[in-house]
XYZ file of C-alpha atoms in Angstrom:
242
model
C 48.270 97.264 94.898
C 45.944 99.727 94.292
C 47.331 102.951 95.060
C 50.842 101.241 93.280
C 48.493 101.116 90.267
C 47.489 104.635 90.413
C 50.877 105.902 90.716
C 52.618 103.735 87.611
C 49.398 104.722 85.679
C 50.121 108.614 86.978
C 53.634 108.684 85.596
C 52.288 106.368 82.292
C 49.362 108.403 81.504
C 49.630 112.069 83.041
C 46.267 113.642 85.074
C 45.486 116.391 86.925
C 42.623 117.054 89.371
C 40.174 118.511 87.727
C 38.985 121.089 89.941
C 42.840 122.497 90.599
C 44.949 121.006 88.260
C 47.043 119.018 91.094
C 49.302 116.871 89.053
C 48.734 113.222 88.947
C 45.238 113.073 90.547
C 42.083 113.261 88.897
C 40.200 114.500 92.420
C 42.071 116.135 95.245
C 41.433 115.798 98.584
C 40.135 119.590 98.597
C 38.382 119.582 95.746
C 36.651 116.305 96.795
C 35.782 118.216 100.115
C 34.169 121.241 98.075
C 32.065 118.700 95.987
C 30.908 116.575 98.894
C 32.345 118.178 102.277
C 29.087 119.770 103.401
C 25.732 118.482 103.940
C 23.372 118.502 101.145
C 20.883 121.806 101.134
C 17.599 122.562 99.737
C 17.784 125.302 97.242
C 15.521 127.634 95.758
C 15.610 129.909 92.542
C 14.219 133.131 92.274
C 11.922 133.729 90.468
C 10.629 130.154 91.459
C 9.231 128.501 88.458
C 5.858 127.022 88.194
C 5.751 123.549 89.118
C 9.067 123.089 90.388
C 9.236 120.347 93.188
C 11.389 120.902 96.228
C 14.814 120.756 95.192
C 17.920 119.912 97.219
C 21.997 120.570 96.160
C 24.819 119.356 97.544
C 27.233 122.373 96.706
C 27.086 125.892 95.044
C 28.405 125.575 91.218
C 31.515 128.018 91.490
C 35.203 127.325 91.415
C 36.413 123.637 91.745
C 32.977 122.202 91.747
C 32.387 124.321 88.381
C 35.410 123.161 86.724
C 34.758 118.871 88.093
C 31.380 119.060 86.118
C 32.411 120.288 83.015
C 35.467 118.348 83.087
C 33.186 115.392 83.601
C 30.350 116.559 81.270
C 32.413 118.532 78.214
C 36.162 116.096 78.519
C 34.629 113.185 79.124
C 36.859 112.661 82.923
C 34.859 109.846 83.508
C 36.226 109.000 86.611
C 34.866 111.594 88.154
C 31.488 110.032 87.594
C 32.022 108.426 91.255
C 32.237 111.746 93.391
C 29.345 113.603 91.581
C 27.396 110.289 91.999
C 28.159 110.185 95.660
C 27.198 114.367 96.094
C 23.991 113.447 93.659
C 22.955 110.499 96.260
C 23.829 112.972 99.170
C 21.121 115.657 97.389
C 18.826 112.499 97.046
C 18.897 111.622 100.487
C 18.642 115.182 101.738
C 15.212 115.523 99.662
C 13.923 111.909 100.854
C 14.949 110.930 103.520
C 16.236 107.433 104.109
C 16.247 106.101 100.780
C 13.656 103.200 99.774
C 11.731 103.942 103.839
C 8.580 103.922 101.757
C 8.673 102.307 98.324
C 11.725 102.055 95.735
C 13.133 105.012 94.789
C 12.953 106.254 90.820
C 15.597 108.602 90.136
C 14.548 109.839 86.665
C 17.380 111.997 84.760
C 16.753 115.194 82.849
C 17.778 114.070 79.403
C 20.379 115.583 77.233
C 20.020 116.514 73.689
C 20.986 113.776 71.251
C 23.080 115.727 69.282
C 24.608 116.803 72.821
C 25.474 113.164 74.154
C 26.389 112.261 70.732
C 28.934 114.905 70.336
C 30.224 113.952 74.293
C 30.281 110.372 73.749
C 28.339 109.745 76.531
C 25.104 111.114 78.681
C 26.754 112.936 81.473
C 23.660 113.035 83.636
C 22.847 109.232 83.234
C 26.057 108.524 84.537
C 26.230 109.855 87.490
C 22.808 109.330 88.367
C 24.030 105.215 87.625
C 26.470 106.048 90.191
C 23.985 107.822 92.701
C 22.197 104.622 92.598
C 25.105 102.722 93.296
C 26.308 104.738 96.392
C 22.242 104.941 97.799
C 22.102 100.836 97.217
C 25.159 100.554 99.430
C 23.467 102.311 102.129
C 20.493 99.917 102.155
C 18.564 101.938 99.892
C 16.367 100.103 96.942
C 16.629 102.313 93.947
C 15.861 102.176 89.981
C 16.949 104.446 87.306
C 14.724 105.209 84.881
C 15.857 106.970 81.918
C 12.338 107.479 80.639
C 12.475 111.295 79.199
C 12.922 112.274 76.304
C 13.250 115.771 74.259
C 10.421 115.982 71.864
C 11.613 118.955 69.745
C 14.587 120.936 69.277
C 15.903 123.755 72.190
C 17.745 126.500 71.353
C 21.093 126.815 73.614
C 19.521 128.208 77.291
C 22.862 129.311 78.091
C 22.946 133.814 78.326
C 18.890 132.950 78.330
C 17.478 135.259 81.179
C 14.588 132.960 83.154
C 11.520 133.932 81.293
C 13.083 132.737 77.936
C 14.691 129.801 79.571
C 10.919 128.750 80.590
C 9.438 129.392 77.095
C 12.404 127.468 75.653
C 11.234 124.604 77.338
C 8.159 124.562 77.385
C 6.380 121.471 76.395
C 9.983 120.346 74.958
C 9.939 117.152 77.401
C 7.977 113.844 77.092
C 8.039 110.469 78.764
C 8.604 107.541 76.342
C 5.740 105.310 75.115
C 5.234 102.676 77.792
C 7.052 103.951 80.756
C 4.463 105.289 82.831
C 4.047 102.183 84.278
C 7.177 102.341 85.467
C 6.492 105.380 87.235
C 3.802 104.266 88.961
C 5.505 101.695 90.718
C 7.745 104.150 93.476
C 8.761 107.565 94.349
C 10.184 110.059 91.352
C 12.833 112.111 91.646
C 14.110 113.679 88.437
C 18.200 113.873 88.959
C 20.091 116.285 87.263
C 23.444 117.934 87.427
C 22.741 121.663 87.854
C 20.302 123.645 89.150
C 20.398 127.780 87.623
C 16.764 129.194 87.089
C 15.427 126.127 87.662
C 13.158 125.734 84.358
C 14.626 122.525 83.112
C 13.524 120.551 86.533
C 9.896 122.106 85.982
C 9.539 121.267 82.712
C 10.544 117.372 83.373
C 8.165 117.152 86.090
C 5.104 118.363 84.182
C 6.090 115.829 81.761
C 6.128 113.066 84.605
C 3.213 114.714 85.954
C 0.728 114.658 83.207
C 2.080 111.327 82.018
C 1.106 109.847 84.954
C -2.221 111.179 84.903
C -3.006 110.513 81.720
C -1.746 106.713 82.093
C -4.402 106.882 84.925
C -2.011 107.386 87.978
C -3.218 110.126 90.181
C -1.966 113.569 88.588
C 0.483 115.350 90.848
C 1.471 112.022 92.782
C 4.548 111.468 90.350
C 7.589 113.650 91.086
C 8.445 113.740 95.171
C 11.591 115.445 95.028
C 14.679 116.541 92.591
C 18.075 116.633 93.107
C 21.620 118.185 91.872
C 24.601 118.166 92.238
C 25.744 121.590 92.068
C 22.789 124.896 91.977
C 23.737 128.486 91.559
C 25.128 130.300 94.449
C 22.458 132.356 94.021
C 20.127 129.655 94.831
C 22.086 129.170 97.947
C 21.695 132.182 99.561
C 18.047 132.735 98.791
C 17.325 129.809 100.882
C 19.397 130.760 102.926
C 17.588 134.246 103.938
């Protein structure tokens, strides 16, 4: 019934996959294998920016991965929401370990501008890290999202921003909201986010989480155990790979 749905839906209201344009699927198999074929990888920037936990990605953001997240994130393909969520919990997973073996996990999502999600209808990262959750619950794992960051001023775009600039962009830009700490203290953080480039967004959330949680009188440092992404620059591939 299922796949007869699909089909009649196909012919009623036309997709392609998103990666390759495939008529009348929104994921092919291939493309589906580029996003989550491989294991998950830990990935590293270069230059490494202060404070960055260890980060893990589950593919390098080129070709048919590329074009799924910004069909997801800029055309609002919500369906694909499922397959990033499932690479994001792979990422998760690689960067943990067996999800929930020591406390809940808190996957904590790098926040999008306002104007941003407004414009997009919808928070692209939140959603799939709602999936993630999802697909790590249905492996036994016992997981929260907490969508507790928030932008405290105004960025300027950080795309054709080399990685000094992208750093000053952001810097101090992030916040947790008033009265989530305690939330924080209460598992192991992992900020969540779709793309990893130079790797200054991800250090910039977790000083946030960082000196939240000291200054709500956690210990400071304890907070943020891991990140994870879906997709990181090739570049960030191949470092870690030497």
């Amino acid at each position: 019934m299922r796949d007869w749905w699909r089909e009649f839906s196909g012919l009623v209201l036309p997709v392609a996959c998103a990666g390759c344009g495939r008529p009348r699927t929104e994921l092919c198999p291939a493309c589906g294998a580029a996003l989550n074929g491989a294991p998950a990888r830990s990935v590293l920037p270069s230059p490494r920016p202060a404070g960055l936990p260890a980060v893990h990605a589950a593919a390098p953001y080129a070709n048919a991965v590329r074009a799924v997240l910004l069909a997801h994130k800029e055309r609002g393909a919500l369906g694909l929401a499922g397959p990033l969520g499932r690479a994001l919990a792979a990422s998760v997973r690689a960067g943990t370990g067996q999800a929930g073996a020591v406390g809940p996990l808190l996957l904590v999502p790098v926040p999008s501008a306002r104007s941003a999600t407004a414009a997009r209808g919808h928070d692209p990262v939140l959603r799939i890290a709602r999936a993630a959750a999802d697909e790590l619950r249905r492996t036994g794992g016992r997981v929260r999202v907490l969508p507790v960051l928030r932008q405290l001023r105004a960025v300027a775009d950080q795309s054709g921003l080399r990685a000094h600039r992208r750093r000053a962009n952001l810097a101090g830009a992030l916040g947790v909201a008033a009265g989530s700490v305690r939330l924080l203290d209460h598992g192991r953080v992992v900020l969540v986010d779709d793309l990893l480039t130079t790797g200054s967004t991800l250090a910039e959330a977790a000083r946030a989480v960082t000196e939240a949680l000291g200054s709500g009188g956690g210990p400071s440092g304890r907070a943020v155990c891991a990140a994870a992404v879906v997709a990181a620059s090739p570049s960030a591939f191949e470092i870690n790979r030497n």
